[in-house]
Amino acid sequence: MKKFISIILFMALLFSGGQYPSAAEVKTYPNSVNVSVHINNSLTLTLNGSYQLTNRQTGSKSIIPPGTTITSSSNGTAVTVSYTGFSQSSTSGFDVQELAGTATLAVFTSQTDMRRGADASYSKVYTFQTGDSANYLGSFTNKTTGELWYNVTIGAYTGWVPAKNAKLTEGDKLSLAKISNGLTYRGSFYLKKNGSQVEVINILDMDDYLKGVVPNEMPASWHKEALKAQAIAARSYAANMMILTSTAASQVYRGYTSEDARANTAIKETEGLLVKYNGKPIQTFFFSTSGGRTANVGDVWNSNQSSFPYLVSVEDKYENSPYSNWSEEYSAAAILKSFGFDSTVKLLDISLEVKGANGEVGAVIVKTTKGDKTVSGNESVIRRLFPVSSSAHYNLLYSNWFTMEITRSQPALSVQTNSGTFPIEDMNGQTVQTPSGQVTLTESQVSVQTPSGIITSESGTGEVLSVTLNGKGWGHRIGMSQYGAKAYAENGWTASQIITHYFKGTTVSK
C-alpha cells in the first residue's frame, strides 16, 4: 500500500508541472545582460539542467523537470507555455530561470588534445590551452594502457582528454537550453509577446555573454592580445546597451554553441575591464577593416564630433586585410534603380561629394534624362546606393571611402570641319562661327540650328554606361579595426595599447 501511494505521489508531482518546493535558488547575475536571440510564432526550448518557470502575470512558479522540452506560442494577446502535463498562458510572458548549483570542471595544466575516444589513436576534436577549462562528464580507464581519461565538453565539442593533463575542481553547475533556432545558450530566458510572435530574451552574466560573442566577432585563432582587445571592446559596448540583439546590429552572439576555449581565456584575463573616458565607460564601436585609417564619427554618422572626442580618425599602419582595397563595378541601370528611376531613363552623369577628412563620400549626385537627383546621408545611406550580392557583407558596399571611374558611350555631339566630322565632349570652350563673327562658348548649354530645327544640348558627353568604385575598408570604420587589432597584436602591442590607440584619450580599467 505504501508503494502504491508513493507511485501516485510521484505521478501527481510530474503531471502537476512540478509545483513543489525546491532547495535550489534562482541563479542571479551580478553583471547581467539581456539579448534578443529568437522570434517566431511558435518555438521550443529543450532544457538540459535545472530551471524554474515563473508566470509574470500570476506570479505562480513551477519547477521544470530536467530534460524537458517546452513549447511556447503567442496569439497576439498572451504567451502560452506547455509541456507534458502542464499548460499556462500569460499576457506578461514567462521567465525560464536557471537554478543555482555546482558542477565539476576540468582545468588543463598543459596544452591538451581532446579526442573522440579514450586513446591517443583517436582523431583530435579540439585543443585546449593551459588554463582552459571544460565541463567534466565522467571518466574511463583504458584497460590496454592503464591510463585514466576524462570525458569533457565545451561549446559544440565533446570528447576525451588524458587525466594527467587536467585537475578537477568545483564550479557553477552548467545549465543549458537549446532553442529551436538550432543554438544552445547559457543563462535564463524571458518569453515575451512580440505582436503575434514570441520573443526569447536570453538573460545571463556579462562574461558568459561575451563567450558567445568574441569568437563570432573575431576568429579565435587570432593573437590572444587581439582577442583580449575584442573582449574589452565588446564588454564596453554591451555595458552601454539596455537590450542587445544577436546580430551585427549589436554584436554577433551565438551562445554556448559557438564558444571557444581560446576566446574564453581572453575574456577571463580581461574580466571586468572597460574602456573609459574621463573616468566614465563609453560605448565602443568596432568593425572589420579601416583601409589604412579609421574615420571621424562626425564624417560618417550624423554625430556631433565634439561630443565624441575619442572617436577620431587614427592610423592603421600594420593593418592587412582582404578588404584593405577593393573595386566594384555597377551598370547605369543598377545605379538608376538605386536612385528610384525606371528603365526608360538614361544616366547622363554621376559625381561624388566628399565630406570626410580621409575622402569619405557624403553624397552622390546623378544627372538623368528625367532630371537630377542628390542622395546624401551617413555611411549606411551611401553604402545602400551600391549594393553587393553577398549576404555575408549585408548586401552593402564595403564602406563609404571610395573614388569613382566612369565609362561612357561615344560623345553625342560632332562638328563638321573642312577636314571632316569630329566628335566633341563639350561645347564649352569651342569656337563657332556666327553672323556676328567667331565666338568662343563659355558654357555647355547651347542652341544649334539644324535642318530639323533648333536643338538645345546640355553637354556633348556620352551617356554613362557603368561606373567602377575603388575603395578602402569594410564597415563603418569608427573605433577599433579588428584586422588592425590583429596586426598590432602581432607586432607586440598589448590589448590595452590597442584599445587606447583606437579610442583616443581613453583608459582601460575596472
Short mmCIF file of C-alpha atoms in Angstrom, two decimals:
data_model
loop_
_atom_site.label_atom_id
_atom_site.label_comp_id
_atom_site.label_asym_id
_atom_site.label_seq_id
_atom_site.Cartn_x
_atom_site.Cartn_y
_atom_site.Cartn_z
CA MET A 1 0.00 0.00 0.00
CA LYS A 2 2.85 2.42 0.85
CA LYS A 3 4.48 1.66 -2.51
CA PHE A 4 1.20 2.36 -4.31
CA ILE A 5 0.85 5.73 -2.52
CA SER A 6 4.43 6.67 -3.44
CA ILE A 7 3.77 6.00 -7.12
CA ILE A 8 0.61 8.14 -7.01
CA LEU A 9 2.53 10.98 -5.32
CA PHE A 10 5.30 10.83 -7.93
CA MET A 11 2.80 10.90 -10.80
CA ALA A 12 0.94 13.80 -9.20
CA LEU A 13 4.14 15.81 -8.98
CA LEU A 14 5.09 15.02 -12.55
CA PHE A 15 1.78 15.93 -14.13
CA SER A 16 1.10 18.98 -11.97
CA GLY A 17 4.02 20.73 -13.68
CA GLY A 18 6.34 20.12 -10.74
CA GLN A 19 4.79 22.70 -8.42
CA TYR A 20 6.70 21.76 -5.30
CA PRO A 21 9.30 23.49 -3.13
CA SER A 22 12.94 23.30 -4.20
CA ALA A 23 16.10 23.73 -2.17
CA ALA A 24 17.78 25.32 -5.18
CA GLU A 25 17.70 29.08 -5.58
CA VAL A 26 17.24 31.06 -8.77
CA LYS A 27 20.65 31.99 -10.10
CA THR A 28 21.44 35.71 -10.16
CA TYR A 29 23.82 37.52 -12.48
CA PRO A 30 25.67 40.46 -10.86
CA ASN A 31 26.54 41.93 -14.28
CA SER A 32 23.59 40.77 -16.32
CA VAL A 33 22.86 41.50 -19.98
CA ASN A 34 19.66 40.93 -21.97
CA VAL A 35 19.92 39.62 -25.53
CA SER A 36 17.10 39.04 -28.00
CA VAL A 37 18.02 35.69 -29.58
CA HIS A 38 14.91 34.38 -31.38
CA ILE A 39 11.45 35.47 -32.54
CA ASN A 40 8.84 33.14 -34.02
CA ASN A 41 5.14 32.28 -33.94
CA SER A 42 5.93 29.05 -32.11
CA LEU A 43 9.23 27.87 -30.66
CA THR A 44 10.75 25.29 -28.34
CA LEU A 45 13.36 25.25 -25.58
CA THR A 46 14.95 21.95 -24.62
CA LEU A 47 16.26 22.35 -21.07
CA ASN A 48 19.39 20.46 -20.02
CA GLY A 49 19.65 21.38 -16.36
CA SER A 50 17.57 22.82 -13.54
CA TYR A 51 15.07 25.60 -14.31
CA GLN A 52 12.07 27.26 -12.73
CA LEU A 53 9.15 28.63 -14.75
CA THR A 54 7.52 31.85 -13.47
CA ASN A 55 4.27 33.23 -14.85
CA ARG A 56 4.77 37.01 -14.86
CA GLN A 57 1.03 37.67 -14.83
CA THR A 58 0.03 35.45 -11.90
CA GLY A 59 3.37 35.07 -10.13
CA SER A 60 2.97 31.27 -9.98
CA LYS A 61 6.19 29.23 -10.05
CA SER A 62 6.83 25.71 -11.35
CA ILE A 63 9.96 23.57 -11.27
CA ILE A 64 10.57 22.18 -14.77
CA PRO A 65 11.66 18.52 -14.84
CA PRO A 66 15.25 18.19 -16.21
CA GLY A 67 15.40 17.24 -19.89
CA THR A 68 12.01 18.80 -20.64
CA THR A 69 11.21 20.40 -23.99
CA ILE A 70 8.79 23.28 -23.56
CA THR A 71 6.75 24.80 -26.38
CA SER A 72 5.79 28.46 -26.48
CA SER A 73 3.44 30.34 -28.80
CA SER A 74 1.50 33.60 -28.94
CA ASN A 75 -1.98 34.50 -30.12
CA GLY A 76 -1.21 38.22 -30.11
CA THR A 77 -2.71 38.70 -26.65
CA ALA A 78 -0.89 36.22 -24.44
CA VAL A 79 2.06 33.85 -24.46
CA THR A 80 1.34 30.16 -23.85
CA VAL A 81 3.89 27.71 -22.46
CA SER A 82 3.26 23.98 -22.40
CA TYR A 83 5.00 20.67 -21.80
CA THR A 84 3.83 17.22 -20.67
CA GLY A 85 1.16 17.69 -18.01
CA PHE A 86 1.45 21.49 -17.98
CA SER A 87 -0.03 24.43 -19.89
CA GLN A 88 -0.41 28.10 -18.90
CA SER A 89 -0.94 31.45 -20.60
CA SER A 90 0.25 34.88 -19.55
CA THR A 91 -0.28 38.33 -21.01
CA SER A 92 3.01 39.37 -19.39
CA GLY A 93 5.05 36.38 -20.56
CA PHE A 94 7.14 33.83 -18.66
CA ASP A 95 10.57 33.63 -17.04
CA VAL A 96 12.55 30.41 -17.52
CA GLN A 97 15.06 30.86 -14.68
CA GLU A 98 18.25 28.91 -14.19
CA LEU A 99 18.62 27.38 -10.72
CA ALA A 100 21.95 27.66 -8.90
CA GLY A 101 24.10 24.59 -8.28
CA THR A 102 27.64 23.25 -8.55
CA ALA A 103 29.37 21.12 -11.16
CA THR A 104 32.80 19.62 -11.73
CA LEU A 105 35.21 21.32 -14.12
CA ALA A 106 38.41 20.00 -15.71
CA VAL A 107 41.12 22.70 -15.66
CA PHE A 108 44.04 22.00 -18.00
CA THR A 109 47.62 22.21 -16.74
CA SER A 110 49.16 21.96 -20.22
CA GLN A 111 48.16 22.06 -23.87
CA THR A 112 45.88 19.06 -24.40
CA ASP A 113 44.16 17.49 -27.39
CA MET A 114 40.57 16.35 -26.97
CA ARG A 115 39.98 13.09 -28.84
CA ARG A 116 36.93 11.17 -29.98
CA GLY A 117 37.80 8.23 -27.75
CA ALA A 118 39.84 7.47 -24.64
CA ASP A 119 43.03 6.66 -26.51
CA ALA A 120 45.69 8.71 -28.33
CA SER A 121 44.92 6.85 -31.56
CA TYR A 122 41.51 8.53 -31.90
CA SER A 123 41.19 11.63 -34.08
CA LYS A 124 41.56 15.06 -32.49
CA VAL A 125 38.37 17.03 -31.84
CA TYR A 126 39.75 20.15 -30.21
CA THR A 127 42.86 21.53 -28.50
CA PHE A 128 42.81 23.08 -25.01
CA GLN A 129 45.48 25.55 -23.91
CA THR A 130 46.98 25.78 -20.44
CA GLY A 131 44.44 27.34 -18.07
CA ASP A 132 41.41 26.47 -20.21
CA SER A 133 38.52 24.67 -18.53
CA ALA A 134 35.77 22.32 -19.69
CA ASN A 135 32.76 20.68 -18.09
CA TYR A 136 33.56 17.25 -16.66
CA LEU A 137 31.12 14.49 -17.62
CA GLY A 138 32.83 11.32 -16.37
CA SER A 139 35.96 9.18 -16.53
CA PHE A 140 37.21 5.96 -18.10
CA THR A 141 40.32 3.84 -17.59
CA ASN A 142 41.79 2.45 -20.78
CA LYS A 143 42.47 -1.20 -19.89
CA THR A 144 45.10 -1.55 -22.62
CA THR A 145 47.27 1.36 -21.46
CA GLY A 146 46.05 1.67 -17.87
CA GLU A 147 45.60 5.42 -18.49
CA LEU A 148 42.74 7.40 -16.92
CA TRP A 149 40.77 9.65 -19.31
CA TYR A 150 38.16 12.34 -18.60
CA ASN A 151 35.05 12.86 -20.72
CA VAL A 152 34.58 16.66 -21.10
CA THR A 153 32.53 19.13 -23.11
CA ILE A 154 32.96 22.77 -24.20
CA GLY A 155 30.65 24.59 -26.60
CA ALA A 156 29.85 22.30 -29.53
CA TYR A 157 32.72 19.92 -28.71
CA THR A 158 32.59 16.75 -26.58
CA GLY A 159 35.38 14.20 -26.25
CA TRP A 160 38.10 12.63 -24.10
CA VAL A 161 41.29 14.04 -22.57
CA PRO A 162 44.07 12.32 -20.56
CA ALA A 163 43.50 12.91 -16.84
CA LYS A 164 47.21 13.61 -16.28
CA ASN A 165 46.81 16.93 -18.12
CA ALA A 166 43.89 18.25 -16.07
CA LYS A 167 42.76 18.73 -12.50
CA LEU A 168 39.16 18.54 -11.35
CA THR A 169 37.57 21.42 -9.46
CA GLU A 170 34.11 22.50 -8.41
CA GLY A 171 32.44 25.29 -10.33
CA ASP A 172 28.96 26.58 -11.09
CA LYS A 173 26.69 23.90 -12.46
CA LEU A 174 26.14 24.46 -16.17
CA SER A 175 22.53 24.54 -17.27
CA LEU A 176 21.91 24.86 -21.00
CA ALA A 177 18.88 25.42 -23.19
CA LYS A 178 18.68 24.53 -26.87
CA ILE A 179 16.25 26.75 -28.75
CA SER A 180 14.51 25.85 -31.99
CA ASN A 181 16.85 28.23 -33.87
CA GLY A 182 19.40 25.40 -33.51
CA LEU A 183 21.62 27.14 -30.95
CA THR A 184 22.30 26.35 -27.30
CA TYR A 185 22.56 29.06 -24.64
CA ARG A 186 23.67 29.59 -21.06
CA GLY A 187 21.62 31.55 -18.54
CA SER A 188 17.93 32.25 -18.10
CA PHE A 189 15.21 33.35 -20.51
CA TYR A 190 12.23 35.69 -20.74
CA LEU A 191 9.49 34.60 -23.15
CA LYS A 192 7.59 37.73 -24.11
CA LYS A 193 4.85 38.66 -26.55
CA ASN A 194 6.08 40.47 -29.68
CA GLY A 195 2.97 41.12 -31.74
CA SER A 196 1.66 37.70 -32.75
CA GLN A 197 5.05 36.12 -32.10
CA VAL A 198 7.12 35.01 -29.11
CA GLU A 199 10.47 36.69 -28.49
CA VAL A 200 13.15 34.94 -26.46
CA ILE A 201 15.33 37.22 -24.33
CA ASN A 202 18.46 35.48 -23.02
CA ILE A 203 19.46 36.83 -19.59
CA LEU A 204 22.94 35.93 -18.40
CA ASP A 205 26.17 37.19 -16.87
CA MET A 206 28.20 39.64 -18.93
CA ASP A 207 31.26 37.42 -19.35
CA ASP A 208 29.17 34.37 -20.22
CA TYR A 209 27.53 36.54 -22.88
CA LEU A 210 30.96 37.55 -24.20
CA LYS A 211 31.90 33.87 -24.58
CA GLY A 212 29.22 33.71 -27.28
CA VAL A 213 30.32 36.99 -28.89
CA VAL A 214 34.12 37.17 -29.12
CA PRO A 215 34.71 34.07 -31.33
CA ASN A 216 31.94 35.26 -33.67
CA GLU A 217 33.27 38.79 -33.99
CA MET A 218 36.93 37.75 -34.33
CA PRO A 219 38.48 34.35 -35.23
CA ALA A 220 39.58 32.59 -32.04
CA SER A 221 42.79 31.58 -33.84
CA TRP A 222 43.98 35.21 -33.85
CA HIS A 223 46.61 36.52 -31.44
CA LYS A 224 45.49 36.47 -27.79
CA GLU A 225 46.09 40.22 -27.32
CA ALA A 226 43.74 40.92 -30.24
CA LEU A 227 41.13 38.61 -28.66
CA LYS A 228 41.56 40.43 -25.35
CA ALA A 229 41.10 43.80 -27.10
CA GLN A 230 37.93 42.44 -28.72
CA ALA A 231 36.67 41.22 -25.33
CA ILE A 232 37.25 44.63 -23.73
CA ALA A 233 35.57 46.47 -26.62
CA ALA A 234 32.61 44.06 -26.69
CA ARG A 235 32.16 44.31 -22.90
CA SER A 236 32.17 48.12 -23.02
CA TYR A 237 29.70 48.16 -25.91
CA ALA A 238 27.31 45.80 -24.10
CA ALA A 239 27.59 47.71 -20.82
CA ASN A 240 26.06 50.74 -22.55
CA MET A 241 23.06 48.92 -24.04
CA MET A 242 19.74 48.19 -22.33
CA ILE A 243 18.96 45.26 -24.63
CA LEU A 244 21.10 43.65 -27.32
CA THR A 245 20.30 41.69 -30.45
CA SER A 246 22.17 38.56 -31.51
CA THR A 247 23.11 40.01 -34.92
CA ALA A 248 25.61 42.54 -36.23
CA ALA A 249 23.04 45.23 -35.42
CA SER A 250 24.53 44.93 -31.92
CA GLN A 251 27.17 42.21 -31.68
CA VAL A 252 27.05 38.75 -33.25
CA TYR A 253 26.07 36.35 -30.46
CA ARG A 254 25.64 32.60 -30.98
CA GLY A 255 25.57 31.42 -27.39
CA TYR A 256 27.24 28.38 -25.88
CA THR A 257 27.21 26.59 -29.25
CA SER A 258 29.96 28.84 -30.59
CA GLU A 259 32.20 29.06 -27.52
CA ASP A 260 35.93 28.55 -27.93
CA ALA A 261 38.35 27.99 -25.05
CA ARG A 262 40.87 30.46 -26.52
CA ALA A 263 38.29 33.24 -26.54
CA ASN A 264 37.09 32.19 -23.06
CA THR A 265 40.65 32.58 -21.76
CA ALA A 266 40.92 36.08 -23.27
CA ILE A 267 37.63 37.04 -21.59
CA LYS A 268 38.78 35.66 -18.25
CA GLU A 269 42.08 37.56 -18.43
CA THR A 270 40.22 40.85 -19.07
CA GLU A 271 37.47 40.23 -16.53
CA GLY A 272 35.65 43.46 -15.63
CA LEU A 273 37.81 45.72 -17.83
CA LEU A 274 36.00 48.59 -19.57
CA VAL A 275 37.01 51.46 -21.84
CA LYS A 276 36.60 54.80 -20.06
CA TYR A 277 36.84 58.48 -20.98
CA ASN A 278 37.14 60.95 -18.12
CA GLY A 279 36.53 58.01 -15.80
CA LYS A 280 33.19 57.01 -17.36
CA PRO A 281 32.55 53.90 -19.52
CA ILE A 282 31.98 54.65 -23.20
CA GLN A 283 30.17 52.80 -25.97
CA THR A 284 32.90 51.25 -28.07
CA PHE A 285 32.38 50.59 -31.76
CA PHE A 286 34.40 48.20 -33.88
CA PHE A 287 34.43 46.92 -37.45
CA SER A 288 36.42 44.70 -39.83
CA THR A 289 38.84 46.88 -41.80
CA SER A 290 39.72 50.58 -41.88
CA GLY A 291 41.70 50.60 -45.14
CA GLY A 292 44.63 52.41 -43.51
CA ARG A 293 42.84 54.98 -41.36
CA THR A 294 39.75 54.90 -39.19
CA ALA A 295 37.07 57.57 -39.62
CA ASN A 296 35.95 60.58 -37.61
CA VAL A 297 32.48 59.79 -36.26
CA GLY A 298 31.27 63.21 -37.45
CA ASP A 299 32.32 62.38 -41.02
CA VAL A 300 30.35 59.17 -41.44
CA TRP A 301 27.44 59.37 -38.97
CA ASN A 302 25.10 62.21 -38.09
CA SER A 303 27.02 62.85 -34.90
CA ASN A 304 28.48 65.94 -33.28
CA GLN A 305 32.21 65.27 -33.36
CA SER A 306 32.82 67.37 -30.25
CA SER A 307 30.55 65.03 -28.27
CA PHE A 308 32.76 62.05 -29.12
CA PRO A 309 36.38 63.21 -28.79
CA TYR A 310 37.54 59.58 -28.53
CA LEU A 311 36.01 58.56 -31.91
CA VAL A 312 38.51 60.27 -34.21
CA SER A 313 40.50 59.17 -37.23
CA VAL A 314 43.72 57.29 -36.39
CA GLU A 315 46.35 55.48 -38.43
CA ASP A 316 46.24 51.73 -39.06
CA LYS A 317 49.83 51.30 -40.14
CA TYR A 318 50.01 47.48 -39.83
CA GLU A 319 46.53 46.51 -40.98
CA ASN A 320 46.46 43.86 -43.72
CA SER A 321 43.04 42.65 -44.78
CA PRO A 322 41.28 41.26 -47.87
CA TYR A 323 39.23 44.45 -47.67
CA SER A 324 42.08 46.95 -47.39
CA ASN A 325 41.47 47.79 -51.06
CA TRP A 326 38.57 46.75 -53.27
CA SER A 327 36.77 47.50 -56.55
CA GLU A 328 33.13 47.05 -57.56
CA GLU A 329 31.52 47.77 -60.95
CA TYR A 330 27.89 48.91 -61.43
CA SER A 331 25.86 49.30 -64.59
CA ALA A 332 23.98 52.52 -65.28
CA ALA A 333 20.73 50.57 -64.92
CA ALA A 334 21.68 49.38 -61.42
CA ILE A 335 22.56 52.91 -60.33
CA LEU A 336 19.35 54.38 -61.75
CA LYS A 337 17.34 51.73 -59.91
CA SER A 338 19.03 52.65 -56.60
CA PHE A 339 18.03 56.27 -57.21
CA GLY A 340 14.41 55.38 -57.96
CA PHE A 341 14.40 55.87 -61.75
CA ASP A 342 12.72 53.47 -64.16
CA SER A 343 14.36 51.56 -67.01
CA THR A 344 13.47 54.17 -69.68
CA VAL A 345 15.77 56.78 -68.11
CA LYS A 346 19.35 57.37 -69.25
CA LEU A 347 22.20 58.28 -66.92
CA LEU A 348 23.98 61.35 -68.22
CA ASP A 349 26.41 61.94 -65.37
CA ILE A 350 27.26 60.90 -61.80
CA SER A 351 29.51 62.59 -59.26
CA LEU A 352 30.55 62.29 -55.62
CA GLU A 353 30.52 64.83 -52.81
CA VAL A 354 33.35 64.15 -50.40
CA LYS A 355 32.86 65.35 -46.82
CA GLY A 356 35.21 63.17 -44.76
CA ALA A 357 38.73 64.10 -43.71
CA ASN A 358 40.06 60.99 -45.45
CA GLY A 359 37.82 61.23 -48.52
CA GLU A 360 34.64 59.60 -47.21
CA VAL A 361 31.65 60.15 -49.51
CA GLY A 362 28.74 62.13 -48.08
CA ALA A 363 26.54 62.49 -51.17
CA VAL A 364 26.09 61.10 -54.68
CA ILE A 365 24.61 63.22 -57.48
CA VAL A 366 23.14 61.82 -60.69
CA LYS A 367 22.04 63.67 -63.84
CA THR A 368 19.49 61.87 -65.99
CA THR A 369 17.16 62.42 -68.89
CA LYS A 370 14.38 62.76 -66.28
CA GLY A 371 16.17 65.29 -64.11
CA ASP A 372 18.85 65.42 -61.43
CA LYS A 373 18.83 63.81 -58.01
CA THR A 374 21.13 64.00 -54.99
CA VAL A 375 21.20 61.42 -52.18
CA SER A 376 23.14 62.39 -49.08
CA GLY A 377 23.45 60.91 -45.64
CA ASN A 378 25.57 58.87 -43.28
CA GLU A 379 27.76 55.97 -44.35
CA SER A 380 24.93 53.42 -44.35
CA VAL A 381 22.83 55.56 -46.72
CA ILE A 382 25.71 55.86 -49.19
CA ARG A 383 26.59 52.17 -48.98
CA ARG A 384 22.98 51.15 -49.71
CA LEU A 385 23.13 53.03 -53.03
CA PHE A 386 25.67 50.47 -54.24
CA PRO A 387 24.53 47.04 -53.03
CA VAL A 388 26.72 43.95 -53.35
CA SER A 389 25.28 40.48 -53.92
CA SER A 390 26.87 38.87 -50.85
CA SER A 391 24.64 38.49 -47.77
CA ALA A 392 27.85 37.90 -45.78
CA HIS A 393 28.51 41.60 -46.43
CA TYR A 394 24.88 42.50 -45.59
CA ASN A 395 24.36 43.40 -49.29
CA LEU A 396 26.00 46.78 -48.65
CA LEU A 397 29.01 48.39 -50.30
CA TYR A 398 32.03 47.67 -48.10
CA SER A 399 32.50 51.28 -46.92
CA ASN A 400 31.82 54.89 -47.92
CA TRP A 401 35.52 55.60 -48.56
CA PHE A 402 35.90 55.33 -52.33
CA THR A 403 36.62 57.09 -55.63
CA MET A 404 34.86 56.54 -58.95
CA GLU A 405 35.79 55.84 -62.58
CA ILE A 406 33.12 56.41 -65.25
CA THR A 407 32.74 54.53 -68.53
CA ARG A 408 30.74 56.41 -71.15
CA SER A 409 29.39 55.88 -74.64
CA GLN A 410 30.87 57.87 -77.51
CA PRO A 411 30.18 61.64 -77.27
CA ALA A 412 26.76 62.57 -78.64
CA LEU A 413 27.94 65.76 -80.41
CA SER A 414 30.09 66.14 -83.51
CA VAL A 415 31.18 69.11 -85.64
CA GLN A 416 31.71 69.47 -89.35
CA THR A 417 35.05 70.98 -90.40
CA ASN A 418 36.91 71.28 -93.70
CA SER A 419 38.78 68.12 -92.72
CA GLY A 420 35.72 66.03 -91.86
CA THR A 421 33.38 65.30 -88.93
CA PHE A 422 34.80 65.05 -85.38
CA PRO A 423 33.13 64.13 -82.05
CA ILE A 424 33.37 66.58 -79.17
CA GLU A 425 32.64 66.04 -75.48
CA ASP A 426 31.54 69.54 -74.53
CA MET A 427 30.53 72.75 -76.26
CA ASN A 428 32.12 74.84 -73.52
CA GLY A 429 35.36 76.37 -74.87
CA GLN A 430 34.57 75.66 -78.54
CA THR A 431 34.89 78.47 -81.13
CA VAL A 432 31.92 78.78 -83.52
CA GLN A 433 31.06 81.00 -86.49
CA THR A 434 28.04 83.27 -86.05
CA PRO A 435 26.58 86.07 -88.23
CA SER A 436 28.44 88.47 -85.95
CA GLY A 437 31.75 86.67 -86.27
CA GLN A 438 33.59 83.97 -84.32
CA VAL A 439 32.56 83.40 -80.69
CA THR A 440 34.16 81.21 -78.02
CA LEU A 441 31.48 79.49 -75.96
CA THR A 442 31.65 79.85 -72.18
CA GLU A 443 29.02 77.27 -71.19
CA SER A 444 27.93 73.77 -72.12
CA GLN A 445 24.28 74.51 -72.84
CA VAL A 446 23.86 75.91 -76.36
CA SER A 447 21.16 76.04 -79.04
CA VAL A 448 22.13 74.96 -82.56
CA GLN A 449 20.18 75.48 -85.81
CA THR A 450 19.83 72.25 -87.77
CA PRO A 451 17.75 71.35 -90.85
CA SER A 452 15.30 69.73 -88.43
CA GLY A 453 15.05 72.76 -86.19
CA ILE A 454 16.79 74.17 -83.13
CA ILE A 455 18.42 71.65 -80.76
CA THR A 456 19.49 72.57 -77.25
CA SER A 457 22.24 70.43 -75.73
CA GLU A 458 23.43 70.40 -72.12
CA SER A 459 26.68 68.65 -72.99
CA GLY A 460 28.29 66.63 -75.69
CA THR A 461 29.48 63.99 -73.23
CA GLY A 462 28.23 60.47 -73.95
CA GLU A 463 25.82 58.84 -71.50
CA VAL A 464 27.16 56.83 -68.58
CA LEU A 465 27.34 53.09 -69.23
CA SER A 466 28.91 51.94 -65.97
CA VAL A 467 30.98 53.09 -63.02
CA THR A 468 33.76 51.40 -61.09
CA LEU A 469 34.18 52.22 -57.41
CA ASN A 470 37.66 51.86 -55.96
CA GLY A 471 37.55 51.88 -52.18
CA LYS A 472 39.13 51.00 -48.87
CA GLY A 473 37.91 49.25 -45.73
CA TRP A 474 34.88 47.24 -44.66
CA GLY A 475 32.38 48.60 -42.16
CA HIS A 476 31.58 51.99 -40.69
CA ARG A 477 35.30 52.47 -39.81
CA ILE A 478 34.53 54.09 -36.43
CA GLY A 479 36.52 52.92 -33.42
CA MET A 480 38.56 49.70 -33.49
CA SER A 481 39.59 47.92 -36.67
CA GLN A 482 39.59 44.18 -36.00
CA TYR A 483 42.18 43.41 -38.67
CA GLY A 484 44.15 46.35 -37.33
CA ALA A 485 43.97 44.96 -33.78
CA LYS A 486 45.26 41.63 -35.11
CA ALA A 487 48.19 43.32 -36.81
CA TYR A 488 49.09 45.48 -33.79
CA ALA A 489 48.98 42.37 -31.55
CA GLU A 490 51.30 40.54 -33.93
CA ASN A 491 53.66 43.50 -33.68
CA GLY A 492 53.88 43.26 -29.90
CA TRP A 493 51.12 45.60 -28.74
CA THR A 494 49.08 44.69 -25.64
CA ALA A 495 45.28 44.72 -25.58
CA SER A 496 45.22 47.97 -23.57
CA GLN A 497 47.62 49.64 -26.01
CA ILE A 498 45.43 48.57 -28.93
CA ILE A 499 42.27 49.90 -27.27
CA THR A 500 43.74 53.26 -26.27
CA HIS A 501 45.17 53.70 -29.79
CA TYR A 502 41.77 53.36 -31.43
CA PHE A 503 39.82 55.27 -28.75
CA LYS A 504 41.88 58.40 -28.20
CA GLY A 505 42.19 59.78 -24.67
CA THR A 506 40.66 56.70 -23.04
CA THR A 507 41.86 54.36 -20.30
CA VAL A 508 41.19 50.69 -19.64
CA SER A 509 40.18 49.77 -16.10
CA LYS A 510 37.53 48.07 -13.94
#
